[in-house]
mmCIF file of C-alpha atoms in Angstrom:
data_model
loop_
_atom_site.group_PDB
_atom_site.id
_atom_site.type_symbol
_atom_site.label_atom_id
_atom_site.label_comp_id
_atom_site.label_asym_id
_atom_site.label_seq_id
_atom_site.Cartn_x
_atom_site.Cartn_y
_atom_site.Cartn_z
ATOM 1 C CA UNK A 1 -12.352 82.104 -2.350
ATOM 2 C CA UNK A 2 -14.641 82.224 0.679
ATOM 3 C CA UNK A 3 -13.145 81.411 4.075
ATOM 4 C CA UNK A 4 -15.358 79.290 6.314
ATOM 5 C CA UNK A 5 -15.272 78.192 9.950
ATOM 6 C CA UNK A 6 -17.518 75.289 10.955
ATOM 7 C CA UNK A 7 -18.611 75.134 14.596
ATOM 8 C CA UNK A 8 -19.744 71.642 15.585
ATOM 9 C CA UNK A 9 -18.897 67.972 15.132
ATOM 10 C CA UNK A 10 -22.221 66.171 14.572
ATOM 11 C CA UNK A 11 -23.649 64.556 11.436
ATOM 12 C CA UNK A 12 -24.351 67.768 9.510
ATOM 13 C CA UNK A 13 -21.090 69.383 10.616
ATOM 14 C CA UNK A 14 -19.032 66.423 9.468
ATOM 15 C CA UNK A 15 -20.676 66.367 6.048
ATOM 16 C CA UNK A 16 -20.098 70.122 5.645
ATOM 17 C CA UNK A 17 -16.474 69.748 6.741
ATOM 18 C CA UNK A 18 -15.947 67.046 4.123
ATOM 19 C CA UNK A 19 -17.538 68.976 1.264
ATOM 20 C CA UNK A 20 -15.744 72.241 2.124
ATOM 21 C CA UNK A 21 -12.418 70.455 2.571
ATOM 22 C CA UNK A 22 -12.696 68.961 -0.922
ATOM 23 C CA UNK A 23 -13.918 72.181 -2.575
ATOM 24 C CA UNK A 24 -11.628 74.172 -4.853
ATOM 25 C CA UNK A 25 -13.612 77.361 -4.248
ATOM 26 C CA UNK A 26 -14.081 77.251 -0.462
ATOM 27 C CA UNK A 27 -11.313 77.477 2.117
ATOM 28 C CA UNK A 28 -12.172 75.639 5.317
ATOM 29 C CA UNK A 29 -9.874 77.542 7.634
ATOM 30 C CA UNK A 30 -10.909 76.004 10.950
ATOM 31 C CA UNK A 31 -13.357 73.779 12.833
ATOM 32 C CA UNK A 32 -14.425 74.310 16.437
ATOM 33 C CA UNK A 33 -15.521 71.305 18.490
ATOM 34 C CA UNK A 34 -15.673 70.546 22.186
ATOM 35 C CA UNK A 35 -13.870 67.291 21.374
ATOM 36 C CA UNK A 36 -11.690 68.021 18.327
ATOM 37 C CA UNK A 37 -10.236 64.509 18.315
ATOM 38 C CA UNK A 38 -13.605 63.252 17.051
ATOM 39 C CA UNK A 39 -12.865 65.089 13.786
ATOM 40 C CA UNK A 40 -9.250 64.152 13.223
ATOM 41 C CA UNK A 41 -10.256 61.380 10.834
ATOM 42 C CA UNK A 42 -11.568 63.986 8.371
ATOM 43 C CA UNK A 43 -9.529 67.137 9.069
ATOM 44 C CA UNK A 44 -5.981 67.932 10.177
ATOM 45 C CA UNK A 45 -5.507 68.400 13.897
ATOM 46 C CA UNK A 46 -3.919 71.816 13.279
ATOM 47 C CA UNK A 47 -7.192 73.108 11.824
ATOM 48 C CA UNK A 48 -9.273 72.281 14.901
ATOM 49 C CA UNK A 49 -9.788 74.063 18.198
ATOM 50 C CA UNK A 50 -11.743 73.560 21.397
ATOM 51 C CA UNK A 51 -11.561 77.220 22.433
ATOM 52 C CA UNK A 52 -13.897 79.966 21.243
ATOM 53 C CA UNK A 53 -11.077 82.461 21.841
ATOM 54 C CA UNK A 54 -8.911 80.676 19.268
ATOM 55 C CA UNK A 55 -11.437 80.872 16.443
ATOM 56 C CA UNK A 56 -9.775 82.524 13.459
ATOM 57 C CA UNK A 57 -11.027 85.136 10.973
ATOM 58 C CA UNK A 58 -13.386 83.983 8.228
ATOM 59 C CA UNK A 59 -16.079 85.225 5.853
ATOM 60 C CA UNK A 60 -18.734 82.905 7.288
ATOM 61 C CA UNK A 61 -19.108 81.065 10.595
ATOM 62 C CA UNK A 62 -21.437 78.082 10.363
ATOM 63 C CA UNK A 63 -22.901 76.848 13.658
ATOM 64 C CA UNK A 64 -23.875 73.209 13.208
ATOM 65 C CA UNK A 65 -24.840 71.975 16.669
ATOM 66 C CA UNK A 66 -28.008 70.661 18.320
ATOM 67 C CA UNK A 67 -30.964 73.057 18.151
ATOM 68 C CA UNK A 68 -31.015 73.743 21.878
ATOM 69 C CA UNK A 69 -27.316 74.732 21.854
ATOM 70 C CA UNK A 70 -27.437 77.243 18.993
ATOM 71 C CA UNK A 71 -28.315 80.302 21.061
ATOM 72 C CA UNK A 72 -25.689 79.564 23.695
ATOM 73 C CA UNK A 73 -22.949 78.900 21.142
ATOM 74 C CA UNK A 74 -23.727 82.075 19.203
ATOM 75 C CA UNK A 75 -23.652 84.157 22.393
ATOM 76 C CA UNK A 76 -20.313 82.572 23.363
ATOM 77 C CA UNK A 77 -18.527 83.761 20.232
ATOM 78 C CA UNK A 78 -15.967 86.416 21.235
ATOM 79 C CA UNK A 79 -16.375 88.647 18.171
ATOM 80 C CA UNK A 80 -19.006 90.982 16.699
ATOM 81 C CA UNK A 81 -20.339 92.122 13.323
ATOM 82 C CA UNK A 82 -19.358 88.949 11.488
ATOM 83 C CA UNK A 83 -21.618 86.699 9.429
ATOM 84 C CA UNK A 84 -22.787 83.849 11.689
ATOM 85 C CA UNK A 85 -25.333 81.293 10.449
ATOM 86 C CA UNK A 86 -26.866 78.078 11.723
ATOM 87 C CA UNK A 87 -27.890 74.907 9.889
ATOM 88 C CA UNK A 88 -31.130 74.076 11.718
ATOM 89 C CA UNK A 89 -34.465 73.457 10.049
ATOM 90 C CA UNK A 90 -36.528 74.481 13.062
ATOM 91 C CA UNK A 91 -34.642 77.331 14.781
ATOM 92 C CA UNK A 92 -35.512 80.924 13.822
ATOM 93 C CA UNK A 93 -32.793 83.255 12.600
ATOM 94 C CA UNK A 94 -33.543 85.551 15.564
ATOM 95 C CA UNK A 95 -32.294 82.948 18.049
ATOM 96 C CA UNK A 96 -28.749 83.732 16.991
ATOM 97 C CA UNK A 97 -27.066 86.443 19.069
ATOM 98 C CA UNK A 98 -27.626 89.857 17.468
ATOM 99 C CA UNK A 99 -24.053 90.995 18.147
ATOM 100 C CA UNK A 100 -23.208 89.363 14.805
ATOM 101 C CA UNK A 101 -24.878 89.476 11.378
ATOM 102 C CA UNK A 102 -27.280 86.564 11.374
ATOM 103 C CA UNK A 103 -28.265 84.028 8.768
ATOM 104 C CA UNK A 104 -29.330 80.456 8.026
ATOM 105 C CA UNK A 105 -27.596 77.836 5.879
ATOM 106 C CA UNK A 106 -29.963 74.860 6.105
ATOM 107 C CA UNK A 107 -29.185 71.715 4.067
ATOM 108 C CA UNK A 108 -32.438 69.826 3.526
ATOM 109 C CA UNK A 109 -31.262 66.231 3.681
ATOM 110 C CA UNK A 110 -30.983 63.302 6.063
ATOM 111 C CA UNK A 111 -27.398 62.836 7.219
ATOM 112 C CA UNK A 112 -25.693 59.843 8.814
ATOM 113 C CA UNK A 113 -21.997 59.859 9.619
ATOM 114 C CA UNK A 114 -21.259 56.616 7.789
ATOM 115 C CA UNK A 115 -23.354 57.340 4.663
ATOM 116 C CA UNK A 116 -21.893 59.527 1.929
ATOM 117 C CA UNK A 117 -24.118 62.238 0.419
ATOM 118 C CA UNK A 118 -23.761 63.903 -2.973
ATOM 119 C CA UNK A 119 -23.917 67.504 -1.779
ATOM 120 C CA UNK A 120 -24.420 68.868 -5.294
ATOM 121 C CA UNK A 121 -28.021 67.569 -5.150
ATOM 122 C CA UNK A 122 -28.781 68.753 -1.593
ATOM 123 C CA UNK A 123 -31.219 71.709 -1.456
ATOM 124 C CA UNK A 124 -29.689 74.554 0.537
ATOM 125 C CA UNK A 125 -32.201 76.903 2.183
ATOM 126 C CA UNK A 126 -30.812 80.370 2.876
ATOM 127 C CA UNK A 127 -31.900 83.329 4.960
ATOM 128 C CA UNK A 128 -30.152 86.476 6.182
ATOM 129 C CA UNK A 129 -30.850 89.807 7.824
ATOM 130 C CA UNK A 130 -29.038 91.822 5.172
ATOM 131 C CA UNK A 131 -29.056 91.582 1.395
ATOM 132 C CA UNK A 132 -25.258 91.762 1.144
ATOM 133 C CA UNK A 133 -24.973 88.769 3.464
ATOM 134 C CA UNK A 134 -27.480 86.803 1.428
ATOM 135 C CA UNK A 135 -25.240 87.346 -1.588
ATOM 136 C CA UNK A 136 -22.328 85.813 0.330
ATOM 137 C CA UNK A 137 -24.425 82.852 1.490
ATOM 138 C CA UNK A 138 -25.745 82.319 -2.020
ATOM 139 C CA UNK A 139 -22.206 82.327 -3.385
ATOM 140 C CA UNK A 140 -21.128 79.714 -0.855
ATOM 141 C CA UNK A 141 -24.217 77.593 -1.509
ATOM 142 C CA UNK A 142 -23.693 77.678 -5.272
ATOM 143 C CA UNK A 143 -20.133 76.468 -4.797
ATOM 144 C CA UNK A 144 -21.320 73.161 -3.323
ATOM 145 C CA UNK A 145 -24.913 72.646 -4.521
ATOM 146 C CA UNK A 146 -27.015 72.986 -7.658
ATOM 147 C CA UNK A 147 -30.180 73.561 -5.625
ATOM 148 C CA UNK A 148 -30.384 76.833 -3.684
ATOM 149 C CA UNK A 149 -33.526 78.457 -2.226
ATOM 150 C CA UNK A 150 -34.382 81.689 -0.425
ATOM 151 C CA UNK A 151 -36.500 80.398 2.472
ATOM 152 C CA UNK A 152 -37.825 82.484 5.390
ATOM 153 C CA UNK A 153 -37.843 81.242 8.989
ATOM 154 C CA UNK A 154 -41.610 80.668 8.801
ATOM 155 C CA UNK A 155 -41.285 78.742 5.534
ATOM 156 C CA UNK A 156 -38.390 76.744 6.959
ATOM 157 C CA UNK A 157 -40.525 75.759 9.939
ATOM 158 C CA UNK A 158 -43.163 74.356 7.563
ATOM 159 C CA UNK A 159 -40.489 72.727 5.409
ATOM 160 C CA UNK A 160 -38.970 70.993 8.416
ATOM 161 C CA UNK A 161 -42.366 69.580 9.427
ATOM 162 C CA UNK A 162 -42.860 68.338 5.854
ATOM 163 C CA UNK A 163 -39.373 66.816 5.901
ATOM 164 C CA UNK A 164 -40.155 64.915 9.113
ATOM 165 C CA UNK A 165 -43.212 63.401 7.428
ATOM 166 C CA UNK A 166 -41.466 62.374 4.188
ATOM 167 C CA UNK A 167 -38.175 61.216 5.740
ATOM 168 C CA UNK A 168 -38.173 60.473 9.474
ATOM 169 C CA UNK A 169 -41.708 59.094 9.591
ATOM 170 C CA UNK A 170 -41.260 57.143 6.353
ATOM 171 C CA UNK A 171 -38.071 55.575 7.697
ATOM 172 C CA UNK A 172 -39.949 54.608 10.862
ATOM 173 C CA UNK A 173 -42.421 52.782 8.615
ATOM 174 C CA UNK A 174 -39.429 50.849 7.245
ATOM 175 C CA UNK A 175 -38.573 49.938 10.852
ATOM 176 C CA UNK A 176 -42.116 48.692 11.442
ATOM 177 C CA UNK A 177 -42.114 46.769 8.169
ATOM 178 C CA UNK A 178 -38.781 45.152 9.046
ATOM 179 C CA UNK A 179 -40.138 44.178 12.461
ATOM 180 C CA UNK A 180 -43.074 42.409 10.810
ATOM 181 C CA UNK A 181 -40.693 40.647 8.423
ATOM 182 C CA UNK A 182 -38.356 39.624 11.247
ATOM 183 C CA UNK A 183 -41.269 38.284 13.290
ATOM 184 C CA UNK A 184 -42.253 35.976 10.436
ATOM 185 C CA UNK A 185 -38.759 35.062 9.206
ATOM 186 C CA UNK A 186 -39.021 37.039 5.950
ATOM 187 C CA UNK A 187 -35.942 38.856 4.529
ATOM 188 C CA UNK A 188 -36.445 42.636 4.527
ATOM 189 C CA UNK A 189 -34.620 42.785 1.180
ATOM 190 C CA UNK A 190 -37.749 41.473 -0.531
ATOM 191 C CA UNK A 191 -39.408 44.861 0.154
ATOM 192 C CA UNK A 192 -36.590 47.028 -1.228
ATOM 193 C CA UNK A 193 -37.757 47.075 -4.892
ATOM 194 C CA UNK A 194 -41.196 48.220 -3.643
ATOM 195 C CA UNK A 195 -39.558 50.944 -1.525
ATOM 196 C CA UNK A 196 -37.530 52.178 -4.512
ATOM 197 C CA UNK A 197 -40.522 52.176 -6.865
ATOM 198 C CA UNK A 198 -42.660 54.067 -4.348
ATOM 199 C CA UNK A 199 -39.954 56.726 -3.975
ATOM 200 C CA UNK A 200 -39.449 56.906 -7.754
ATOM 201 C CA UNK A 201 -43.154 57.462 -8.465
ATOM 202 C CA UNK A 202 -43.282 60.730 -6.521
ATOM 203 C CA UNK A 203 -40.487 62.058 -8.733
ATOM 204 C CA UNK A 204 -42.977 61.863 -11.612
ATOM 205 C CA UNK A 205 -46.438 61.997 -10.022
ATOM 206 C CA UNK A 206 -48.305 63.960 -7.380
ATOM 207 C CA UNK A 207 -48.188 61.912 -4.136
ATOM 208 C CA UNK A 208 -51.991 61.860 -3.906
ATOM 209 C CA UNK A 209 -52.245 60.354 -7.400
ATOM 210 C CA UNK A 210 -49.520 57.821 -6.557
ATOM 211 C CA UNK A 211 -51.404 56.432 -3.544
ATOM 212 C CA UNK A 212 -52.320 52.743 -3.806
ATOM 213 C CA UNK A 213 -53.328 50.031 -1.350
ATOM 214 C CA UNK A 214 -56.397 48.802 0.521
ATOM 215 C CA UNK A 215 -57.054 52.104 2.314
ATOM 216 C CA UNK A 216 -57.458 54.202 -0.840
ATOM 217 C CA UNK A 217 -59.576 51.414 -2.393
ATOM 218 C CA UNK A 218 -61.653 51.239 0.800
ATOM 219 C CA UNK A 219 -61.064 47.479 0.833
ATOM 220 C CA UNK A 220 -62.584 46.895 4.274
ATOM 221 C CA UNK A 221 -62.161 43.118 4.133
ATOM 222 C CA UNK A 222 -58.392 43.351 3.617
ATOM 223 C CA UNK A 223 -58.041 46.170 6.152
ATOM 224 C CA UNK A 224 -59.849 44.134 8.821
ATOM 225 C CA UNK A 225 -57.701 41.069 8.041
ATOM 226 C CA UNK A 226 -54.530 43.146 8.471
ATOM 227 C CA UNK A 227 -55.699 44.668 11.753
ATOM 228 C CA UNK A 228 -56.630 41.259 13.126
ATOM 229 C CA UNK A 229 -53.318 39.775 11.978
ATOM 230 C CA UNK A 230 -51.110 42.428 13.635
ATOM 231 C CA UNK A 231 -50.165 41.394 17.166
ATOM 232 C CA UNK A 232 -48.254 44.498 18.242
ATOM 233 C CA UNK A 233 -50.635 47.087 19.722
ATOM 234 C CA UNK A 234 -48.503 50.045 18.569
ATOM 235 C CA UNK A 235 -48.348 48.732 15.000
ATOM 236 C CA UNK A 236 -52.093 48.126 15.090
ATOM 237 C CA UNK A 237 -52.774 51.743 16.109
ATOM 238 C CA UNK A 238 -50.362 53.083 13.484
ATOM 239 C CA UNK A 239 -52.084 50.987 10.821
ATOM 240 C CA UNK A 240 -55.530 52.232 11.829
ATOM 241 C CA UNK A 241 -54.447 55.886 12.038
ATOM 242 C CA UNK A 242 -52.697 55.976 8.668
ATOM 243 C CA UNK A 243 -55.512 54.031 7.005
ATOM 244 C CA UNK A 244 -57.997 56.610 8.266
ATOM 245 C CA UNK A 245 -55.745 59.476 7.164
ATOM 246 C CA UNK A 246 -55.483 58.048 3.623
ATOM 247 C CA UNK A 247 -59.238 57.664 3.447
ATOM 248 C CA UNK A 248 -59.779 61.208 4.693
ATOM 249 C CA UNK A 249 -57.540 62.543 1.892
ATOM 250 C CA UNK A 250 -59.546 60.559 -0.656
ATOM 251 C CA UNK A 251 -62.764 62.217 0.534
ATOM 252 C CA UNK A 252 -61.442 65.747 -0.086
#
């Protein structure tokens, strides 16, 4: 059974704490957080600490904090030659302090504190300096997920950009769509079957082949009507930019 310490208390950290706590093959021995009380709803108080000097022995230390805090947290750890990994999609392995054996344990998913996630379907992207450490990370990953990948820092950088496009940007389109609905007293729920079908199609088709709508058809009359109808300048620019991008892809 692998012993794990989680360092952090944000969205990703809380989901990892929950999945490790419920695992029969992983022992979550401790969680570090600046404000441990924020975690007491998911883990016993006795298993938390707010002091780096009180961090206990473990096989793996998982730093799950904001990207700009990773380097500082890793340099603050009071031990050496232990396996320390981070969970970021955009931070290179080398930004961890070299006094410990470095690695990455990146779960490719969108996490919200109040939304449960089935971790067995979450892709886990792994990287390490040493082959023996990769074996340990792979073992841990296989305990909680059915989808495990060996991904380099450069690949992870590209993957994180792709993830922003297909998740964060797509969700922002939902926000814009809801704003249009709200402005005209239309329930957003009416769009949810369309959202689900669009997401389902890319499970079975290449996204380029799945593209529909006035832009890919070059339906200039409908496009002009939409642009003239939209009152919000930001929405108008977004509409124009994405329409042009879709048409550029079609030309390739």
